[in-house]
CSV table of C-alpha atoms and ligand atoms in Angstrom, one decimal:
chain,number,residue,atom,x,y,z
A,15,UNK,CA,0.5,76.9,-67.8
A,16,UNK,CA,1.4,77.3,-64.2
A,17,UNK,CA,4.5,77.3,-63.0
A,18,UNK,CA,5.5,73.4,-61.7
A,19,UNK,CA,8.9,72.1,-60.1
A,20,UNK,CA,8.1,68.9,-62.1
A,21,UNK,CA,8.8,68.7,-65.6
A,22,UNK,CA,8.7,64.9,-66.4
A,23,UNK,CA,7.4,62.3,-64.0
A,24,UNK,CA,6.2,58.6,-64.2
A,25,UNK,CA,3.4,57.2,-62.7
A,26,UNK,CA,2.2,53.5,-61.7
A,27,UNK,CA,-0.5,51.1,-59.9
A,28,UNK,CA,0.6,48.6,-57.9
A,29,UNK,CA,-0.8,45.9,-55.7
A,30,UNK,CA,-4.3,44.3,-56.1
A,31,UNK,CA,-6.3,46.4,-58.4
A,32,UNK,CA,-9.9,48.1,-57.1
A,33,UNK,CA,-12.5,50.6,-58.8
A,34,UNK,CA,-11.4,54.5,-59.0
A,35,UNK,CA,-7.7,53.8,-60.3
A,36,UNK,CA,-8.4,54.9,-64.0
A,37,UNK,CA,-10.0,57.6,-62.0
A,38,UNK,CA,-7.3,58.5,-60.4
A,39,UNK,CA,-4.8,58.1,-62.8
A,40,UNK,CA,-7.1,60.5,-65.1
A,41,UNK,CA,-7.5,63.1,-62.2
A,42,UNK,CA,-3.3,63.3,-61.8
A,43,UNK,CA,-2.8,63.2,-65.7
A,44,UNK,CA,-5.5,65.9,-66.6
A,45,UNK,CA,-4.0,68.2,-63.7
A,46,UNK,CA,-0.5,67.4,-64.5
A,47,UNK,CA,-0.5,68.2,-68.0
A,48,UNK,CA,-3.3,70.6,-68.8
A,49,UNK,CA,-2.9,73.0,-65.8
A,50,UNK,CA,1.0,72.4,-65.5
A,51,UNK,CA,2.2,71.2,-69.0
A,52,UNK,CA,4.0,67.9,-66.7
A,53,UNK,CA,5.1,65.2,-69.2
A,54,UNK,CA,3.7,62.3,-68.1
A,55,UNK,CA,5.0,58.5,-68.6
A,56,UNK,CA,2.7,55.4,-67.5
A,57,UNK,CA,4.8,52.6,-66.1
A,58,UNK,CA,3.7,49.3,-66.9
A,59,UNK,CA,3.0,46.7,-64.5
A,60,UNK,CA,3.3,48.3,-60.8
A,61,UNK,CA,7.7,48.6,-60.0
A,62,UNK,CA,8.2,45.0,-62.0
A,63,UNK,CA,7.6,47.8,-65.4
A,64,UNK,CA,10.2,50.4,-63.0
A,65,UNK,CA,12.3,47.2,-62.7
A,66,UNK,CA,12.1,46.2,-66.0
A,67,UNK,CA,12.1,50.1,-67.4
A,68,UNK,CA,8.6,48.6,-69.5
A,69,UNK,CA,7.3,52.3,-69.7
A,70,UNK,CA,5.4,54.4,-72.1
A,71,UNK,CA,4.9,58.3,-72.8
A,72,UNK,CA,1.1,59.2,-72.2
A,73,UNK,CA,-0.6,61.3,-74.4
A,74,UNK,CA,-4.0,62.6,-73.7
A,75,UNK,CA,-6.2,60.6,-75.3
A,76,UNK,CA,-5.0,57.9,-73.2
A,77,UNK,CA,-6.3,59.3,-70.0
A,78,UNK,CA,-9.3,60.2,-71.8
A,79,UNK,CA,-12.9,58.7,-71.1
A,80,UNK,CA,-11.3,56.3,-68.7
A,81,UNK,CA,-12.9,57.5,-65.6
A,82,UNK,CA,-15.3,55.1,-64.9
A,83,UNK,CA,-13.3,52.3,-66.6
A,84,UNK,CA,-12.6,49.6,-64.1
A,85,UNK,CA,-9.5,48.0,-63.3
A,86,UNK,CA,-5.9,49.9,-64.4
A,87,UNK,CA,-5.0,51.2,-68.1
A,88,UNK,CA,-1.5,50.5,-66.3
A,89,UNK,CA,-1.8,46.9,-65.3
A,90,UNK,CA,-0.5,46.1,-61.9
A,91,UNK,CA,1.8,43.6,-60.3
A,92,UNK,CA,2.7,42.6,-56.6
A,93,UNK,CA,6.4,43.2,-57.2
A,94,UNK,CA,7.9,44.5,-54.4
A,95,UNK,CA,11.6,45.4,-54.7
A,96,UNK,CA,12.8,45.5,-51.5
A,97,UNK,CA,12.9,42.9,-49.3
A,98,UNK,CA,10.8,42.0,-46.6
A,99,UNK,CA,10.9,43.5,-42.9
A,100,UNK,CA,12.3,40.6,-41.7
A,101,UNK,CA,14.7,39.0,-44.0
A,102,UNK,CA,18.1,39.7,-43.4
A,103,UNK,CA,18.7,41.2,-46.9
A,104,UNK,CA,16.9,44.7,-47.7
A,105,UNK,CA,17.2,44.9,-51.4
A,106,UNK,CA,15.9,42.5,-53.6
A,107,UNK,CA,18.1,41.3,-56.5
A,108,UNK,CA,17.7,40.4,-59.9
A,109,UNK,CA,20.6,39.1,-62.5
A,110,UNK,CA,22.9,40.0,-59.8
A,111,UNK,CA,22.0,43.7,-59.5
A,112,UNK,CA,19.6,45.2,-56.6
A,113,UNK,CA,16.1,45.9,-57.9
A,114,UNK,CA,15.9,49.3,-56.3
A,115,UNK,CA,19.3,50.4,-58.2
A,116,UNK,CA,17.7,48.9,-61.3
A,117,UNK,CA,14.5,51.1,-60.4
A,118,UNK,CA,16.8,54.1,-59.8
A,119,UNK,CA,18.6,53.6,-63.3
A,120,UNK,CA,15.4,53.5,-65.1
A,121,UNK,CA,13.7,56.7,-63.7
A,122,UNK,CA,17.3,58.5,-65.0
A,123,UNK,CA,16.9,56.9,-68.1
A,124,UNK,CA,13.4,57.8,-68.7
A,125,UNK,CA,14.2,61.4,-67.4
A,126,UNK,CA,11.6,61.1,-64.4
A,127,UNK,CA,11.7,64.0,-61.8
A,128,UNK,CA,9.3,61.8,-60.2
A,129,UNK,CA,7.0,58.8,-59.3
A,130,UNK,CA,3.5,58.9,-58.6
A,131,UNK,CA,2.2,55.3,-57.5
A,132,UNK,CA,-0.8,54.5,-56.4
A,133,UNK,CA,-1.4,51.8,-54.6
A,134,UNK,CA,-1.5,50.3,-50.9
A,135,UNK,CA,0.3,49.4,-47.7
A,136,UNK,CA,3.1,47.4,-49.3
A,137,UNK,CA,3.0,49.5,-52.3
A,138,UNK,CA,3.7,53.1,-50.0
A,139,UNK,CA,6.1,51.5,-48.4
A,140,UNK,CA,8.0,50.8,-51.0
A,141,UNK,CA,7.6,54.3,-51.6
A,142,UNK,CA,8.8,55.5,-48.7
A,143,UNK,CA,11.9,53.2,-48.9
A,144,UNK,CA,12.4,54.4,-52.6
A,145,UNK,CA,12.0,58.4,-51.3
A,146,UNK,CA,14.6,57.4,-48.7
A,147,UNK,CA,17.0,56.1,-51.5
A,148,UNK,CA,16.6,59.9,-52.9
A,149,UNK,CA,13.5,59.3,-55.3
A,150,UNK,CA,10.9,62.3,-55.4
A,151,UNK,CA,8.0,60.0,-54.7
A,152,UNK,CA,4.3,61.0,-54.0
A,153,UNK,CA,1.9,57.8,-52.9
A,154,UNK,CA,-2.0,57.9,-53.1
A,155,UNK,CA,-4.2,55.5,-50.6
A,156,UNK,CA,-6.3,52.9,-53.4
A,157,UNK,CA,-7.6,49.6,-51.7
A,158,UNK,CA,-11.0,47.8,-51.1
A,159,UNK,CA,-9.8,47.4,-47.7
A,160,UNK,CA,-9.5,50.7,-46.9
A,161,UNK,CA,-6.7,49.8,-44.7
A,162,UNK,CA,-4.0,52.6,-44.9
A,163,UNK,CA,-2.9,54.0,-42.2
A,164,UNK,CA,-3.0,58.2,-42.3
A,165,UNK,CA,-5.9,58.6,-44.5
A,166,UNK,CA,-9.7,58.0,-43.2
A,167,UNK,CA,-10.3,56.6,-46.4
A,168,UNK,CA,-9.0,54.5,-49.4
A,169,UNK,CA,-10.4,55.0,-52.9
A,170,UNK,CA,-12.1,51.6,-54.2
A,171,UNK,CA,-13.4,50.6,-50.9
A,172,UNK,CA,-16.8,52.1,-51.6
A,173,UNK,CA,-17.2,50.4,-55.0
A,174,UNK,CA,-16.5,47.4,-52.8
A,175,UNK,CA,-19.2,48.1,-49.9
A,176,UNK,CA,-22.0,48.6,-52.6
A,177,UNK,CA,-20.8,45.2,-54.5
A,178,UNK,CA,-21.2,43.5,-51.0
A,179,UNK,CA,-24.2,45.0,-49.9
A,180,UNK,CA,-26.1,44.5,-52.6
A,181,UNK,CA,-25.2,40.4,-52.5
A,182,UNK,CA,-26.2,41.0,-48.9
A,183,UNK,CA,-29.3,41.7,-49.8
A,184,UNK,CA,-29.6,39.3,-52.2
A,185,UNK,CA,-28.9,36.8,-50.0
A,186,UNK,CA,-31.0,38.2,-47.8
A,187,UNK,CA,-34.2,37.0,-49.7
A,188,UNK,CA,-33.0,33.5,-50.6
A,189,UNK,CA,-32.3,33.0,-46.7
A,190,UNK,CA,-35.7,33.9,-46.0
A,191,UNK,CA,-37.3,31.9,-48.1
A,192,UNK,CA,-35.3,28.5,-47.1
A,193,UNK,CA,-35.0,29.5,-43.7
A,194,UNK,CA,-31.4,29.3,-44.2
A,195,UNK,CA,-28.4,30.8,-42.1
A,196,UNK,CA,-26.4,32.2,-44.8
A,197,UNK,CA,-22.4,33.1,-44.7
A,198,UNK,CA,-20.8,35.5,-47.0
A,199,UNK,CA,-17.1,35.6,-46.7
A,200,UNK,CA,-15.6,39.3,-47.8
A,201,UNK,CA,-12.2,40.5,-48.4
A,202,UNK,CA,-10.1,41.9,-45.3
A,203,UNK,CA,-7.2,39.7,-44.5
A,204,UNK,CA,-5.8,42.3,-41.0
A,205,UNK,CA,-8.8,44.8,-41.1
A,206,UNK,CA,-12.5,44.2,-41.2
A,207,UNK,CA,-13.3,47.6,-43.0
A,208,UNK,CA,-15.4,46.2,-45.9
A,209,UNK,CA,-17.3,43.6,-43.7
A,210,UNK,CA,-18.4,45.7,-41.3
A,211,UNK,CA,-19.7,48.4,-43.5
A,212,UNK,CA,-21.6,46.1,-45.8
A,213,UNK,CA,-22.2,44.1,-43.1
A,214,UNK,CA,-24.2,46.9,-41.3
A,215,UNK,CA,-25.9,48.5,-44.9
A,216,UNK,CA,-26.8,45.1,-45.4
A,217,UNK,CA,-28.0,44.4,-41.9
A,218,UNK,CA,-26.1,41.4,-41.0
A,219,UNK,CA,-27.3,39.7,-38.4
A,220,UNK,CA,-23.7,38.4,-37.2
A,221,UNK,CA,-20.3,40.7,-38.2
A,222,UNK,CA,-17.1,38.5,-38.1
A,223,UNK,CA,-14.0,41.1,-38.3
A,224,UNK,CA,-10.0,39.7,-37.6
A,225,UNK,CA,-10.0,43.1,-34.9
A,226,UNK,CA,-12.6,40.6,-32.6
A,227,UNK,CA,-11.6,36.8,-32.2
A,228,UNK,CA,-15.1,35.6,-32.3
A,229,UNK,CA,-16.3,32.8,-29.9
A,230,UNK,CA,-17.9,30.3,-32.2
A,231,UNK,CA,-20.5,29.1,-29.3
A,232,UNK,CA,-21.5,32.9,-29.0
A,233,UNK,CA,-22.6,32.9,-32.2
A,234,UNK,CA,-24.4,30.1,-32.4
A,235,UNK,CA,-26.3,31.4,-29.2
A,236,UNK,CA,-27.3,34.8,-31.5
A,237,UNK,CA,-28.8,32.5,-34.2
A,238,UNK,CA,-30.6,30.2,-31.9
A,239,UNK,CA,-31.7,33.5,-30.1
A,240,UNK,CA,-33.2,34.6,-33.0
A,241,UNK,CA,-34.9,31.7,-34.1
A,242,UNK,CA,-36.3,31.7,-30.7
A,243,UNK,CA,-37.7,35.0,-31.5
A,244,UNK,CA,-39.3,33.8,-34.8
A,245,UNK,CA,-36.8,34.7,-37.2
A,246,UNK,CA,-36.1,31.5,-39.1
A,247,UNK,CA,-32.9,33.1,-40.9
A,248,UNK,CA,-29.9,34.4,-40.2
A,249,UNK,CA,-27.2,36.9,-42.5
A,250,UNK,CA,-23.2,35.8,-41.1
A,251,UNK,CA,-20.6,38.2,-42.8
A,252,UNK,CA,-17.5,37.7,-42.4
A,253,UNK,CA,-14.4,38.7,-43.3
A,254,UNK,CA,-11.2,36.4,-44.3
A,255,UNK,CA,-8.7,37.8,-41.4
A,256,UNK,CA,-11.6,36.5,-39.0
A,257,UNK,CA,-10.3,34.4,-35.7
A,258,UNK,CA,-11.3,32.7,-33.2
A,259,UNK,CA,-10.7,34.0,-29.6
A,260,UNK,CA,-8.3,30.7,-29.8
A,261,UNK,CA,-7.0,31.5,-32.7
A,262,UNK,CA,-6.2,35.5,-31.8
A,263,UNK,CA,-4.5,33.3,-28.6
A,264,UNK,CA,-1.4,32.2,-30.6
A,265,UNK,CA,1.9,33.1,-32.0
A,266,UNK,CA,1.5,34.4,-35.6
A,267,UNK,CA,3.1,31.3,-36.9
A,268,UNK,CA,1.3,28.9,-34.9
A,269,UNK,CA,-1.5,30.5,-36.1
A,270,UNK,CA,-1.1,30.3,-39.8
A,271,UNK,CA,-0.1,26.9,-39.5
A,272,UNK,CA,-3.1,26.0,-38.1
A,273,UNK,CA,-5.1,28.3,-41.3
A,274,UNK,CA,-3.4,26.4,-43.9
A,275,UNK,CA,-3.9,22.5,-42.3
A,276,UNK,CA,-7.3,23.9,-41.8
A,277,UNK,CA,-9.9,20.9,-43.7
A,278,UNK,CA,-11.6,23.9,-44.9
A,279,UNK,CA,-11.2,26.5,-48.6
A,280,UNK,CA,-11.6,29.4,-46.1
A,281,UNK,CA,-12.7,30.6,-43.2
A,282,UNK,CA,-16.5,31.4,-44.2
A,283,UNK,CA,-16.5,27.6,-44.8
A,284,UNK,CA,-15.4,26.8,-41.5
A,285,UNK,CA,-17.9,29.5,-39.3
A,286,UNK,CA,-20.9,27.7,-41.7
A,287,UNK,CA,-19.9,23.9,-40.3
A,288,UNK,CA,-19.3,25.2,-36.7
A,289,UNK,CA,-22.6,27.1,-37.0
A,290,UNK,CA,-24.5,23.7,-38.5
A,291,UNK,CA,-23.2,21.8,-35.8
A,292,UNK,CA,-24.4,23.8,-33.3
A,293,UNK,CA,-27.9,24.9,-34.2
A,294,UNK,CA,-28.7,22.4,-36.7
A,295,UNK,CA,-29.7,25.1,-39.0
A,296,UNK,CA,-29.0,24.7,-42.6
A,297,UNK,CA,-26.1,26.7,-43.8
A,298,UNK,CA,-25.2,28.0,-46.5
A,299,UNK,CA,-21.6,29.6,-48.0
A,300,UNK,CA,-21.0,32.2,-50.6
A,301,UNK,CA,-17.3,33.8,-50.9
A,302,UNK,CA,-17.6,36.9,-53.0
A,303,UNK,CA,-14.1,37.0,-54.1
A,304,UNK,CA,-12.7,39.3,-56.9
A,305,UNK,CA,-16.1,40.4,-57.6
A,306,UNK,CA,-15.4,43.3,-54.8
A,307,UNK,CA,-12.5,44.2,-56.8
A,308,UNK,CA,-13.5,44.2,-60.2
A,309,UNK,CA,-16.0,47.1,-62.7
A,310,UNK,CA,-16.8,50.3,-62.4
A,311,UNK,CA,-15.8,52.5,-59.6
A,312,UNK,CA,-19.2,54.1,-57.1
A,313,UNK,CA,-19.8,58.0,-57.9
A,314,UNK,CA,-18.3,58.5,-54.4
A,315,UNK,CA,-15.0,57.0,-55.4
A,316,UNK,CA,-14.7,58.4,-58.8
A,317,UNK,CA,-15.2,61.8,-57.0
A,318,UNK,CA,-12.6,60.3,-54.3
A,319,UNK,CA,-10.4,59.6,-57.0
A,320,UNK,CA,-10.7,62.5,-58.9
A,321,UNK,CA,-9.6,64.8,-56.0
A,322,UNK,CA,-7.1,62.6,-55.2
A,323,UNK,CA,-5.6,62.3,-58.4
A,324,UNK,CA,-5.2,66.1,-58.4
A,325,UNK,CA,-4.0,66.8,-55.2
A,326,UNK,CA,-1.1,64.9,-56.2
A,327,UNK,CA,-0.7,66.8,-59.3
A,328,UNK,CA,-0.5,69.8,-57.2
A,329,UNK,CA,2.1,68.5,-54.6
A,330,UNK,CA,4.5,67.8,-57.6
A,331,UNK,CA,4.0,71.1,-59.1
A,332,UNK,CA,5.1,72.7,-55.6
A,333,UNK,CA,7.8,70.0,-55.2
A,334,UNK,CA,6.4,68.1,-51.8
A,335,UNK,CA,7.5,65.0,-52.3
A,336,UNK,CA,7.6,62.2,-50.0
A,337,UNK,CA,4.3,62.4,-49.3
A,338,UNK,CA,1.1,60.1,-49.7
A,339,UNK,CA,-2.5,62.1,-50.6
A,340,UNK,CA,-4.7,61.7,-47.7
A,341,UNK,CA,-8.4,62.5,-46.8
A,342,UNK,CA,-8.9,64.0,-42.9
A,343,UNK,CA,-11.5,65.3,-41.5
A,344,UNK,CA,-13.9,65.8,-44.5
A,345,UNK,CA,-10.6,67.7,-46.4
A,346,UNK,CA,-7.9,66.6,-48.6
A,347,UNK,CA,-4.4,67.0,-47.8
A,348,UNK,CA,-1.2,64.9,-47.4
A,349,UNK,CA,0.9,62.7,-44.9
A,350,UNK,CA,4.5,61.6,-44.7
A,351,UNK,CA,5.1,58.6,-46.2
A,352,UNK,CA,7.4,57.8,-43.3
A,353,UNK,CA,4.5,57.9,-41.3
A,354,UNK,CA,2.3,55.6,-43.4
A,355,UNK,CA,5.3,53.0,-44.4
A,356,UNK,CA,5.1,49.3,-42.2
A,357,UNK,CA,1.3,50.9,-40.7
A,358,UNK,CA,-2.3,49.0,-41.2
A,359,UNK,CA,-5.2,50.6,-40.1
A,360,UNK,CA,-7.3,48.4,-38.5
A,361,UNK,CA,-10.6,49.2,-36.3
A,362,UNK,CA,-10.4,50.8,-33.6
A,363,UNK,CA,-12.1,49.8,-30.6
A,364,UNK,CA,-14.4,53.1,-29.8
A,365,UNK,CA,-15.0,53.1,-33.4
A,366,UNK,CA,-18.3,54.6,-33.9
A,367,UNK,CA,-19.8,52.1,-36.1
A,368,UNK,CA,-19.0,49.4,-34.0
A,369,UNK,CA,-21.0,51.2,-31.5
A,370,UNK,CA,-23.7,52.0,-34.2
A,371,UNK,CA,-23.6,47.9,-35.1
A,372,UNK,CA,-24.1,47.0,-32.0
A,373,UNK,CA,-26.8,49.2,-31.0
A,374,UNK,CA,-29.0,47.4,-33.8
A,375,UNK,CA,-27.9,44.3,-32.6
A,376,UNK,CA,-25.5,43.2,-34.5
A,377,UNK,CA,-23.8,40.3,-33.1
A,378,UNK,CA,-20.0,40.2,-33.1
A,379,UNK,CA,-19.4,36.5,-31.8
A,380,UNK,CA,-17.4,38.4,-28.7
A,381,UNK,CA,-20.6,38.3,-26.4
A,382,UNK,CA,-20.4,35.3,-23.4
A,383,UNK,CA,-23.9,34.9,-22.2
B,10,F6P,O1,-6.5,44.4,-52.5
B,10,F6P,C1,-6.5,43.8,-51.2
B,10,F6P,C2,-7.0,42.5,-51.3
B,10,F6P,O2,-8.2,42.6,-51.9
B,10,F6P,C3,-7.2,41.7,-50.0
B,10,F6P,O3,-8.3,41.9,-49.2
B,10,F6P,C4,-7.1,40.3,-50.5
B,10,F6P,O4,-6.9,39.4,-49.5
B,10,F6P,C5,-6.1,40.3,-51.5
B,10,F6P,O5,-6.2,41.6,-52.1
B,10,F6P,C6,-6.1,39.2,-52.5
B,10,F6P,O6,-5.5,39.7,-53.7
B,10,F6P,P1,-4.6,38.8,-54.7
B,10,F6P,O7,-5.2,37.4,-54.8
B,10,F6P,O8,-4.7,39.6,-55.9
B,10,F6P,O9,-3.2,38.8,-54.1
């Protein structure tokens, strides 16, 4: 065995679930305990198991022949124990006693040198805020939304961009055939990631992300150009942060007031009846839902997953804690979690596959003819 400054650590998933976590965990557990003979407890639950102290010692047949398992032999939970940003009171409490004391009770009692949680934004910043508390905490980047800031990319968002595509193309042939205009409504409440990545594998025809209010009469003028042009059909993906240029116009609150007095279930619901008004065009809405999150993960992720799951065995045999697992520039390495915590990665602007979407003519609803 090599030499490790971590004898006993516990590990969690927390947050919504995607493909590539029973990858993941299987990558950290194998490395941990094979090469470095780490003992290796699975926390139930996300931090409501480190709340609760619901934990369990793993043994290796439990991270065995789990790697292309969906979902997470952990469970997961959106507990998060300290308080929001902007309450007055950091800590959470429960029964009278602050959740992250309870947290920092438990990993004593269970004899943790350390956490290992997966998970993401809200999930490594709670890590963060538990490393500042004087926890030896490593994060790792998992999301469908590939949101996270530090990292150029999250493990379960490519699962998630082949689940999508390929109901892109599926929809793609029904639309044809009805001379439909068909919506699909993807996950991505602050970034458009997922949408605009099955949106140009799939060859959407209209890309609605929340990082470009959309001007609904804009795209209405793309599908009527179209149809002008003899195609009878038209692909709209969009994501669920999507806005308006009205919308993207107002405070926060004024804004999410307006979402939920909406006469609408979502958003894609709303683009379809502002596109049938305009163009007259039978519409059509599908929301894909869980289905992005759920099954097994891509090969790409499972190898994502893999070498992320070791790399963080690796920074807790040499001790560098603190840290979240991060791919850049094509290699593997880590960031500060204090650099990651209260961050989203959204699109940028120059993004290249913005340019790349456009250049096919993908219409982003931001166009004033
Ligand atoms: O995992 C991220 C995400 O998929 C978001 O895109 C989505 O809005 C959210 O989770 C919904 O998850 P839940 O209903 O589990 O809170």
């Amino acid at each position: 065995m090599l030499k490790s400054a971590v004898k006993r650590f516990g590990i969690l998933t927390s947050g919504g679930d995607c493909p590539g976590l029973n990858a993941a965990i299987r990558g950290v557990a194998k490395a941990a305990s094979g090469v470095f003979g780490m003992e290796i407890v699975g926390i139930s639950n996300g931090y409501r198991g480190l709340i609760d102290g619901d934990a369990r010692e793993l043994s290796p047949d439990d991270f065995s022949g789990i790697l292309t398992r969906g979902g997470t032999i952990l469970g997961s939970s959106r507990e998060k124990p300290f308080k929001e940003p902007d309450s007055d009171v950091k800590k959470d409490s429960e029964a009278g006693q602050d959740k992250p004391e309870l947290i920092k009770e438990n990993v004593s009692r269970l004899g943790l040198d350390a956490l290992v949680v997966l998970g993401g934004n809200g999930t490594n910043t709670t890590a963060y805020l538990l490393a500042k508390e004087g926890l030896n905490v490593i994060g790792l980047p998992k999301t469908i939304d590939n949101d996270i800031w530090g990292t150029d990319v999250t493990f379960g968002f490519h699962s998630a961009v082949d689940i999508a595509t390929e109901s892109i193309d599926r929809l793609h042939s029904t639309a044809h055939s009805h001379n439909r205009v068909m919506v699909i409504e993807l996950m991505g409440h602050k970034a458009g990631w997922l949408a605009l990545y099955a949106g140009v594998a799939g060859g959407g025809d209209v890309i609605l992300i929340p990082e470009i209010p959309y001007d609904a009469a804009a795209v209405a003028r793309d599908i009527e150009r179209r149809r002008s042009e003899g195609k009878q059909f038209s692909i709209v993906v969009v994501a669920e942060g999507a806005m308006s240029k009205d919308e993207a116009a107002m405070p926060k609150k004024e804004r999410k007031r307006l979402r939920e007095r909406m006469p609408y279930p979502s958003i894609g619901y709303r683009v379809a009846a502002e596109i049938q008004s305009a163009t007259g065009m039978e519409t059509r809405v599908t929301v894909l839902g869980y289905l992005q999150r759920g099954g097994t993960p891509s090969p790409y992720d499972r190898v994502l997953a893999t070498s992320f799951g070791t790399a963080a065995a690796e920074l807790l045999a040499r001790g560098r804690f603190g840290r979240m697992v991060a791919m850049k520039d094509a290699s593997v390495s880590s960031v500060p979690l204090s650099e990651v915590a209260d961050r989203t990665k959204t699109i940028p602007f120059n993004h290249h596959m913005l340019d790349t979407a456009r250049l096919v003519g993908t219409c982003f609803g931001d166009e004033s003819l």
